mmCIF file of C-alpha atoms in Angstrom:
data_model
loop_
_atom_site.group_PDB
_atom_site.id
_atom_site.type_symbol
_atom_site.label_atom_id
_atom_site.label_comp_id
_atom_site.label_asym_id
_atom_site.label_seq_id
_atom_site.Cartn_x
_atom_site.Cartn_y
_atom_site.Cartn_z
ATOM 1 C CA UNK H 1 -21.864 -18.135 12.188
ATOM 2 C CA UNK H 2 -20.670 -17.476 8.653
ATOM 3 C CA UNK H 3 -22.155 -15.046 6.170
ATOM 4 C CA UNK H 4 -25.237 -14.953 3.974
ATOM 5 C CA UNK H 5 -26.392 -12.337 1.454
ATOM 6 C CA UNK H 6 -28.487 -9.709 3.242
ATOM 7 C CA UNK H 7 -32.242 -9.686 2.789
ATOM 8 C CA UNK H 8 -32.182 -5.893 2.365
ATOM 9 C CA UNK H 9 -29.196 -3.796 1.373
ATOM 10 C CA UNK H 10 -28.189 -0.787 3.492
ATOM 11 C CA UNK H 11 -28.640 2.534 1.737
ATOM 12 C CA UNK H 12 -25.835 5.023 1.198
ATOM 13 C CA UNK H 13 -27.307 7.305 3.869
ATOM 14 C CA UNK H 14 -27.464 4.436 6.348
ATOM 15 C CA UNK H 15 -23.821 3.512 5.760
ATOM 16 C CA UNK H 16 -22.680 7.134 6.068
ATOM 17 C CA UNK H 17 -24.745 7.663 9.199
ATOM 18 C CA UNK H 18 -23.393 4.515 10.847
ATOM 19 C CA UNK H 19 -19.809 5.407 9.963
ATOM 20 C CA UNK H 20 -20.241 8.963 11.246
ATOM 21 C CA UNK H 21 -20.929 7.614 14.726
ATOM 22 C CA UNK H 22 -17.202 6.932 15.107
ATOM 23 C CA UNK H 23 -15.491 8.911 12.323
ATOM 24 C CA UNK H 24 -15.645 12.683 12.010
ATOM 25 C CA UNK H 25 -15.314 14.668 8.797
ATOM 26 C CA UNK H 26 -14.323 13.374 5.314
ATOM 27 C CA UNK H 27 -18.016 13.432 4.373
ATOM 28 C CA UNK H 28 -17.398 13.430 0.630
ATOM 29 C CA UNK H 29 -15.121 10.381 0.866
ATOM 30 C CA UNK H 30 -17.594 8.543 3.095
ATOM 31 C CA UNK H 31 -20.373 9.042 0.600
ATOM 32 C CA UNK H 32 -18.319 8.191 -2.485
ATOM 33 C CA UNK H 33 -17.052 4.924 -1.020
ATOM 34 C CA UNK H 34 -20.528 4.108 0.339
ATOM 35 C CA UNK H 35 -21.974 4.624 -3.149
ATOM 36 C CA UNK H 36 -19.403 2.202 -4.594
ATOM 37 C CA UNK H 37 -20.208 -0.407 -1.931
ATOM 38 C CA UNK H 38 -23.932 0.011 -2.543
ATOM 39 C CA UNK H 39 -23.491 -0.445 -6.301
ATOM 40 C CA UNK H 40 -21.305 -3.492 -5.720
ATOM 41 C CA UNK H 41 -23.998 -5.006 -3.478
ATOM 42 C CA UNK H 42 -26.730 -4.358 -6.050
ATOM 43 C CA UNK H 43 -24.612 -5.860 -8.845
ATOM 44 C CA UNK H 44 -23.950 -8.932 -6.695
ATOM 45 C CA UNK H 45 -27.595 -9.406 -5.748
ATOM 46 C CA UNK H 46 -28.820 -9.012 -9.316
ATOM 47 C CA UNK H 47 -26.021 -11.057 -10.848
ATOM 48 C CA UNK H 48 -24.934 -8.326 -13.217
ATOM 49 C CA UNK H 49 -22.198 -9.415 -15.642
ATOM 50 C CA UNK H 50 -20.171 -6.211 -15.647
ATOM 51 C CA UNK H 51 -17.629 -4.953 -13.159
ATOM 52 C CA UNK H 52 -17.558 -1.692 -11.258
ATOM 53 C CA UNK H 53 -14.398 0.473 -11.139
ATOM 54 C CA UNK H 54 -11.974 -0.350 -8.347
ATOM 55 C CA UNK H 55 -11.005 2.396 -5.902
ATOM 56 C CA UNK H 56 -7.778 4.075 -4.789
ATOM 57 C CA UNK H 57 -7.896 5.996 -1.490
ATOM 58 C CA UNK H 58 -4.744 8.162 -1.250
ATOM 59 C CA UNK H 59 -4.155 10.095 1.967
ATOM 60 C CA UNK H 60 -1.278 11.235 4.179
ATOM 61 C CA UNK H 61 -0.287 8.930 7.028
ATOM 62 C CA UNK H 62 -2.514 9.304 10.065
ATOM 63 C CA UNK H 63 -5.598 10.681 8.321
ATOM 64 C CA UNK H 64 -7.544 7.462 8.902
ATOM 65 C CA UNK H 65 -8.050 5.863 5.491
ATOM 66 C CA UNK H 66 -7.847 2.312 6.885
ATOM 67 C CA UNK H 67 -10.202 3.013 9.783
ATOM 68 C CA UNK H 68 -12.680 4.734 7.461
ATOM 69 C CA UNK H 69 -12.667 1.857 4.986
ATOM 70 C CA UNK H 70 -13.144 -0.730 7.730
ATOM 71 C CA UNK H 71 -16.059 1.221 9.189
ATOM 72 C CA UNK H 72 -17.805 1.556 5.828
ATOM 73 C CA UNK H 73 -17.334 -2.134 5.064
ATOM 74 C CA UNK H 74 -18.765 -3.044 8.461
ATOM 75 C CA UNK H 75 -21.762 -0.823 7.743
ATOM 76 C CA UNK H 76 -22.199 -2.373 4.289
ATOM 77 C CA UNK H 77 -22.266 -5.943 5.602
ATOM 78 C CA UNK H 78 -20.132 -7.136 2.672
ATOM 79 C CA UNK H 79 -17.617 -9.973 3.133
ATOM 80 C CA UNK H 80 -14.126 -8.559 2.926
ATOM 81 C CA UNK H 81 -10.474 -9.290 3.499
ATOM 82 C CA UNK H 82 -7.683 -6.821 4.196
ATOM 83 C CA UNK H 83 -4.100 -7.493 3.148
ATOM 84 C CA UNK H 84 -0.922 -5.467 3.579
ATOM 85 C CA UNK H 85 0.913 -5.130 0.278
ATOM 86 C CA UNK H 86 4.288 -4.953 2.016
ATOM 87 C CA UNK H 87 3.855 -8.683 2.674
ATOM 88 C CA UNK H 88 4.285 -9.215 -1.058
ATOM 89 C CA UNK H 89 6.587 -6.454 -2.225
ATOM 90 C CA UNK H 90 9.786 -7.237 -0.362
ATOM 91 C CA UNK H 91 10.251 -10.978 -0.662
ATOM 92 C CA UNK H 92 10.596 -11.520 -4.397
ATOM 93 C CA UNK H 93 7.235 -13.170 -4.895
ATOM 94 C CA UNK H 94 5.859 -13.319 -8.396
ATOM 95 C CA UNK H 95 3.188 -15.061 -10.411
ATOM 96 C CA UNK H 96 0.296 -16.760 -8.668
ATOM 97 C CA UNK H 97 1.539 -16.112 -5.132
ATOM 98 C CA UNK H 98 -0.738 -13.077 -4.995
ATOM 99 C CA UNK H 99 -3.684 -15.474 -5.125
ATOM 100 C CA UNK H 100 -3.125 -16.149 -1.417
ATOM 101 C CA UNK H 101 -4.842 -12.847 -0.601
ATOM 102 C CA UNK H 102 -8.216 -14.501 -1.309
ATOM 103 C CA UNK H 103 -7.710 -17.190 1.326
ATOM 104 C CA UNK H 104 -9.191 -14.837 3.914
ATOM 105 C CA UNK H 105 -12.619 -15.439 2.407
ATOM 106 C CA UNK H 106 -12.358 -19.109 3.323
ATOM 107 C CA UNK H 107 -12.052 -18.684 7.099
ATOM 108 C CA UNK H 108 -14.740 -19.228 9.721
ATOM 109 C CA UNK H 109 -15.677 -15.547 9.864
ATOM 110 C CA UNK H 110 -17.357 -15.821 6.472
ATOM 111 C CA UNK H 111 -17.930 -19.550 6.020
ATOM 112 C CA UNK H 112 -21.054 -21.386 7.150
ATOM 113 C CA UNK H 113 -20.413 -25.057 7.915
ATOM 114 C CA UNK H 114 -21.687 -27.242 5.100
ATOM 115 C CA UNK H 115 -22.356 -24.323 2.732
ATOM 116 C CA UNK H 116 -21.413 -25.694 -0.672
ATOM 117 C CA UNK H 117 -22.026 -22.351 -2.362
ATOM 118 C CA UNK H 118 -19.694 -20.421 -0.072
ATOM 119 C CA UNK H 119 -16.914 -19.789 -2.577
ATOM 120 C CA UNK H 120 -19.415 -18.587 -5.174
ATOM 121 C CA UNK H 121 -20.870 -16.096 -2.709
ATOM 122 C CA UNK H 122 -17.428 -14.741 -1.897
ATOM 123 C CA UNK H 123 -16.587 -14.466 -5.598
ATOM 124 C CA UNK H 124 -19.738 -12.471 -6.262
ATOM 125 C CA UNK H 125 -19.981 -10.300 -3.117
ATOM 126 C CA UNK H 126 -16.389 -10.037 -1.876
ATOM 127 C CA UNK H 127 -14.307 -6.895 -1.346
ATOM 128 C CA UNK H 128 -10.504 -6.919 -1.046
ATOM 129 C CA UNK H 129 -8.718 -4.046 0.722
ATOM 130 C CA UNK H 130 -5.113 -3.551 -0.406
ATOM 131 C CA UNK H 131 -3.423 -1.565 2.358
ATOM 132 C CA UNK H 132 -0.040 0.069 1.643
ATOM 133 C CA UNK H 133 -0.859 -0.196 -2.055
ATOM 134 C CA UNK H 134 1.712 2.494 -2.868
ATOM 135 C CA UNK H 135 4.508 0.118 -1.797
ATOM 136 C CA UNK H 136 3.949 -1.796 -5.059
ATOM 137 C CA UNK H 137 5.384 1.097 -7.087
ATOM 138 C CA UNK H 138 7.840 0.347 -9.872
ATOM 139 C CA UNK H 139 11.538 0.415 -9.009
ATOM 140 C CA UNK H 140 13.311 0.907 -12.355
ATOM 141 C CA UNK H 141 17.028 1.489 -12.609
ATOM 142 C CA UNK H 142 17.933 -0.120 -9.278
ATOM 143 C CA UNK H 143 19.956 -2.904 -10.863
ATOM 144 C CA UNK H 144 17.838 -5.412 -8.977
ATOM 145 C CA UNK H 145 14.766 -7.459 -9.803
ATOM 146 C CA UNK H 146 11.763 -5.129 -10.039
ATOM 147 C CA UNK H 147 9.257 -7.022 -7.884
ATOM 148 C CA UNK H 148 6.923 -4.025 -8.132
ATOM 149 C CA UNK H 149 6.579 -4.553 -11.882
ATOM 150 C CA UNK H 150 5.993 -8.278 -11.431
ATOM 151 C CA UNK H 151 3.387 -7.772 -8.729
ATOM 152 C CA UNK H 152 1.620 -5.009 -10.636
ATOM 153 C CA UNK H 153 1.434 -7.243 -13.705
ATOM 154 C CA UNK H 154 -0.038 -10.061 -11.645
ATOM 155 C CA UNK H 155 -2.474 -7.738 -9.881
ATOM 156 C CA UNK H 156 -3.581 -6.412 -13.265
ATOM 157 C CA UNK H 157 -4.439 -9.934 -14.380
ATOM 158 C CA UNK H 158 -6.382 -10.533 -11.173
ATOM 159 C CA UNK H 159 -8.181 -7.168 -11.344
ATOM 160 C CA UNK H 160 -9.180 -7.797 -14.956
ATOM 161 C CA UNK H 161 -10.851 -11.020 -13.836
ATOM 162 C CA UNK H 162 -9.268 -14.460 -13.778
ATOM 163 C CA UNK H 163 -9.535 -17.814 -12.057
ATOM 164 C CA UNK H 164 -6.604 -18.105 -9.645
ATOM 165 C CA UNK H 165 -5.477 -21.027 -7.515
ATOM 166 C CA UNK H 166 -5.583 -19.992 -3.853
ATOM 167 C CA UNK H 167 -2.640 -21.506 -2.003
ATOM 168 C CA UNK H 168 -0.306 -20.682 0.855
ATOM 169 C CA UNK H 169 2.751 -22.410 -0.600
ATOM 170 C CA UNK H 170 3.943 -23.499 -4.045
ATOM 171 C CA UNK H 171 3.610 -27.133 -2.946
ATOM 172 C CA UNK H 172 -0.191 -26.885 -2.774
ATOM 173 C CA UNK H 173 -2.440 -27.430 -5.790
ATOM 174 C CA UNK H 174 -4.745 -24.665 -4.564
ATOM 175 C CA UNK H 175 -8.463 -23.967 -4.713
ATOM 176 C CA UNK H 176 -9.907 -22.125 -7.731
ATOM 177 C CA UNK H 177 -11.256 -18.624 -7.116
ATOM 178 C CA UNK H 178 -12.840 -16.403 -9.785
ATOM 179 C CA UNK H 179 -11.820 -12.752 -9.311
ATOM 180 C CA UNK H 180 -14.088 -11.370 -12.040
ATOM 181 C CA UNK H 181 -16.534 -9.650 -9.672
ATOM 182 C CA UNK H 182 -14.314 -8.761 -6.708
ATOM 183 C CA UNK H 183 -14.232 -5.085 -5.737
ATOM 184 C CA UNK H 184 -10.735 -3.867 -4.827
ATOM 185 C CA UNK H 185 -10.094 -0.857 -2.576
ATOM 186 C CA UNK H 186 -6.444 0.253 -2.554
ATOM 187 C CA UNK H 187 -5.138 2.442 0.294
ATOM 188 C CA UNK H 188 -1.841 4.306 0.310
ATOM 189 C CA UNK H 189 0.029 7.314 1.686
ATOM 190 C CA UNK H 190 1.963 7.720 -1.602
ATOM 191 C CA UNK H 191 4.912 9.232 0.213
ATOM 192 C CA UNK H 192 6.805 11.639 -2.035
ATOM 193 C CA UNK H 193 3.937 12.323 -4.458
ATOM 194 C CA UNK H 194 3.706 16.020 -3.528
ATOM 195 C CA UNK H 195 6.254 17.222 -6.148
ATOM 196 C CA UNK H 196 4.311 15.299 -8.808
ATOM 197 C CA UNK H 197 1.109 17.062 -7.777
ATOM 198 C CA UNK H 198 2.860 20.419 -7.788
ATOM 199 C CA UNK H 199 4.308 19.861 -11.260
ATOM 200 C CA UNK H 200 1.063 18.477 -12.664
ATOM 201 C CA UNK H 201 -1.389 20.985 -11.172
ATOM 202 C CA UNK H 202 0.787 23.968 -10.267
ATOM 203 C CA UNK H 203 -0.177 24.057 -6.608
ATOM 204 C CA UNK H 204 1.675 23.087 -3.435
ATOM 205 C CA UNK H 205 -0.596 22.923 -0.393
ATOM 206 C CA UNK H 206 -2.609 20.445 1.639
ATOM 207 C CA UNK H 207 -5.454 21.029 -0.818
ATOM 208 C CA UNK H 208 -3.344 19.485 -3.573
ATOM 209 C CA UNK H 209 -4.448 16.039 -2.342
ATOM 210 C CA UNK H 210 -7.820 16.769 -3.944
ATOM 211 C CA UNK H 211 -6.008 17.009 -7.289
ATOM 212 C CA UNK H 212 -4.579 13.475 -7.301
ATOM 213 C CA UNK H 213 -5.529 11.941 -10.634
ATOM 214 C CA UNK H 214 -4.760 8.867 -12.709
ATOM 215 C CA UNK H 215 -1.792 10.568 -14.382
ATOM 216 C CA UNK H 216 -0.270 11.406 -10.984
ATOM 217 C CA UNK H 217 -0.543 7.779 -9.842
ATOM 218 C CA UNK H 218 1.064 6.625 -13.090
ATOM 219 C CA UNK H 219 3.942 9.093 -12.723
ATOM 220 C CA UNK H 220 4.407 7.931 -9.135
ATOM 221 C CA UNK H 221 5.283 4.471 -10.431
ATOM 222 C CA UNK H 222 2.231 2.507 -11.527
ATOM 223 C CA UNK H 223 1.410 0.843 -14.829
ATOM 224 C CA UNK H 224 -1.127 2.738 -16.910
ATOM 225 C CA UNK H 225 -3.160 -0.426 -17.463
ATOM 226 C CA UNK H 226 -3.380 -1.151 -13.733
ATOM 227 C CA UNK H 227 -4.402 2.410 -12.876
ATOM 228 C CA UNK H 228 -7.087 2.056 -15.529
ATOM 229 C CA UNK H 229 -8.555 -0.766 -13.448
ATOM 230 C CA UNK H 230 -8.498 1.490 -10.342
ATOM 231 C CA UNK H 231 -10.055 4.485 -12.030
ATOM 232 C CA UNK H 232 -12.047 5.794 -9.040
ATOM 233 C CA UNK H 233 -9.786 7.948 -6.850
ATOM 234 C CA UNK H 234 -11.151 9.096 -3.472
ATOM 235 C CA UNK H 235 -8.502 11.265 -1.754
ATOM 236 C CA UNK H 236 -8.647 12.168 1.928
ATOM 237 C CA UNK H 237 -7.434 15.559 3.082
ATOM 238 C CA UNK H 238 -5.046 16.041 6.024
ATOM 239 C CA UNK H 239 -6.975 16.657 9.245
ATOM 240 C CA UNK H 240 -7.895 20.270 9.880
ATOM 241 C CA UNK H 241 -7.890 21.988 13.258
ATOM 242 C CA UNK H 242 -11.710 21.864 13.302
ATOM 243 C CA UNK H 243 -11.679 18.120 12.568
ATOM 244 C CA UNK H 244 -9.147 17.508 15.333
ATOM 245 C CA UNK H 245 -11.242 19.580 17.754
ATOM 246 C CA UNK H 246 -14.362 17.554 16.874
ATOM 247 C CA UNK H 247 -12.500 14.255 17.299
ATOM 248 C CA UNK H 248 -11.165 15.297 20.706
#
């Protein structure tokens, strides 16, 4: 069936309400991400020239950051692709290989047969979810090629806005895709970040997740310039007993 821009955009309350049918708790995170998706939709519809801040959603494993993001995107109606960053971090890829993550916008789920404006719609309205984002951390001092640094540098270029050549292999010429208006949502467990939070904020508890800031992400192993492009941080807390009881 493909995808077409919606006649009316869902409100923040509508997205939160729809998501709450299947996901309990994390109300603040639901609303903050819904607000970002709403603003992205308005910017796309009105053709605004500026970009909105990209988002990092840090949370311990098992809290449900991926499920929450998928549910909110479904409620928003925005075209989106989800990629696992581990597919890029361990194989020595560098340069334009990261452009392959946009190929998901070209499949039948989003494309309408004969729609010559399809790529432009995806460029303007699209959202990219970067799961396992924390696996792109820098690996200095290992004596080996730091693919994390290479991939972060390439992702920075893409997040700043560039025309990339989408291709599956180096032998293809690729299709051009303008990343200037794509909204990126990065998800990660950031395993091992707790000591950084403790040192930075002087607290060591489950509540310390609320204190994750740009400086903490940088100290964890991310380039300052890249974190600047993902300046909205929406942490999820570990599930409480009350949340577990409501889920069950």
